[in-house]
Amino acid sequence: MRHRVAGSQKFGRRPDERAAMLKNLTVSLIKHDKVRTTLAKAQAVRRIVEPLITLSLEDTPHNRRLAESRLGDRMAVAKLFDDIGPRMSGRNGGYTRIYKLGNRQGDGAPMAVIEIIE
């Protein structure tokens, strides 16, 4: 049985590689507002990005340091707190949207676009 094991995707990588991949996808999503990837990776990135956007709603030095420790990119943190946080101030959650695109030509993997809602 696989009860209560949501989010346990391994993506065929070691834990450090998996963390780096998800961190890079998160930074790319914050910088570009939209990323095309597989459906499983988009769902995994959503679980990381949404709490970061919630963190950016209150712009304090402590929250900026927390975000920078999780992202490792000062430009992404600046965009998160200066652009995305104020833009989402009226929302109570649901900051991202995932569109399914169909299957990839080469291996049939389900593809998706994850974007930050305007």
Coordinates of C-alpha atoms in Angstrom, one line a residue:
M1 CA 0.0 0.0 0.0
R2 CA 1.2 3.5 -0.7
H3 CA -0.9 5.5 1.7
R4 CA 0.3 9.0 2.7
V5 CA 3.4 8.9 0.5
A6 CA 2.6 11.8 -1.8
G7 CA 5.6 13.8 -3.0
S8 CA 8.0 10.9 -2.7
Q9 CA 9.2 11.2 -6.3
K10 CA 12.8 10.4 -6.7
F11 CA 13.2 11.4 -10.4
G12 CA 16.0 8.8 -10.8
R13 CA 18.5 11.0 -8.9
R14 CA 20.5 10.9 -5.7
P15 CA 19.1 13.1 -2.9
D16 CA 21.6 15.9 -3.4
E17 CA 21.1 15.9 -7.2
R18 CA 17.3 15.9 -6.6
A19 CA 17.5 18.9 -4.2
A20 CA 19.7 20.8 -6.7
M21 CA 17.4 20.1 -9.6
L22 CA 14.3 21.3 -7.6
K23 CA 16.2 24.4 -6.4
N24 CA 17.2 25.3 -9.9
L25 CA 13.7 24.8 -11.2
T26 CA 12.4 27.0 -8.4
V27 CA 14.8 29.8 -9.1
S28 CA 14.0 29.6 -12.9
L29 CA 10.3 29.8 -12.1
I30 CA 10.8 32.9 -9.9
K31 CA 13.0 34.6 -12.5
H32 CA 11.0 33.8 -15.6
D33 CA 7.4 33.4 -14.1
K34 CA 6.9 30.3 -16.3
V35 CA 8.8 27.0 -16.8
R36 CA 8.1 24.0 -19.1
T37 CA 8.9 20.7 -17.5
T38 CA 7.5 17.3 -16.7
L39 CA 4.2 17.1 -14.8
A40 CA 5.8 15.4 -11.8
K41 CA 8.6 18.0 -11.5
A42 CA 6.0 20.8 -11.8
Q43 CA 4.0 19.4 -9.0
A44 CA 7.2 19.0 -6.8
V45 CA 8.2 22.6 -7.6
R46 CA 4.8 23.9 -6.6
R47 CA 5.3 22.5 -3.1
I48 CA 8.5 24.5 -2.8
V49 CA 7.4 27.8 -4.5
E50 CA 4.0 28.3 -2.8
P51 CA 5.5 28.6 0.8
L52 CA 8.2 30.9 -0.5
I53 CA 5.6 33.2 -2.0
T54 CA 3.7 33.2 1.2
L55 CA 7.0 34.1 3.0
S56 CA 7.5 37.0 0.6
L57 CA 4.1 38.6 1.5
E58 CA 5.8 40.2 4.6
D59 CA 9.1 41.8 3.6
T60 CA 11.3 41.6 6.6
P61 CA 15.1 40.9 6.8
H62 CA 14.4 37.6 8.5
N63 CA 12.1 36.4 5.7
R64 CA 14.6 37.5 3.1
R65 CA 17.4 35.5 4.8
L66 CA 15.1 32.5 5.0
A67 CA 14.3 32.7 1.3
E68 CA 17.9 33.2 0.4
S69 CA 19.0 30.2 2.4
R70 CA 16.4 28.1 0.5
L71 CA 17.1 29.6 -3.0
G72 CA 20.8 30.5 -2.9
D73 CA 20.2 33.3 -5.5
R74 CA 20.0 37.0 -4.5
M75 CA 18.5 38.1 -7.7
A76 CA 15.6 35.6 -7.4
V77 CA 15.1 36.7 -3.8
A78 CA 15.0 40.3 -4.8
K79 CA 12.4 39.6 -7.5
L80 CA 10.4 37.4 -5.1
F81 CA 10.1 40.2 -2.5
D82 CA 10.0 43.3 -4.7
D83 CA 7.8 42.0 -7.5
I84 CA 6.0 38.8 -6.8
G85 CA 5.2 39.3 -3.1
P86 CA 3.4 42.7 -3.5
R87 CA 1.6 41.3 -6.6
M88 CA 0.2 38.4 -4.5
S89 CA -0.8 40.5 -1.4
G90 CA -4.5 40.1 -2.1
R91 CA -4.5 36.3 -2.5
N92 CA -4.9 33.7 0.2
G93 CA -3.0 31.0 -1.6
G94 CA -2.9 29.3 -5.0
Y95 CA -0.1 31.3 -6.4
T96 CA 0.8 28.9 -9.2
R97 CA -1.0 27.2 -12.1
I98 CA -0.1 24.0 -13.9
Y99 CA -1.1 23.4 -17.5
K100 CA -0.8 19.9 -18.9
L101 CA 0.7 19.9 -22.4
G102 CA 0.4 16.3 -23.4
N103 CA 3.2 13.7 -23.8
R104 CA 6.8 14.4 -24.8
Q105 CA 7.8 13.1 -28.3
G106 CA 10.9 11.1 -27.3
D107 CA 9.8 9.1 -24.2
G108 CA 6.1 9.9 -23.7
A109 CA 6.6 11.7 -20.4
P110 CA 3.7 13.9 -19.5
M111 CA 4.7 17.6 -19.9
A112 CA 3.4 20.6 -18.2
V113 CA 3.9 24.4 -17.8
I114 CA 4.0 25.8 -14.3
E115 CA 3.5 29.5 -14.0
I116 CA 3.1 32.1 -11.3
I117 CA -0.4 33.7 -11.6
E118 CA -0.5 37.3 -12.6

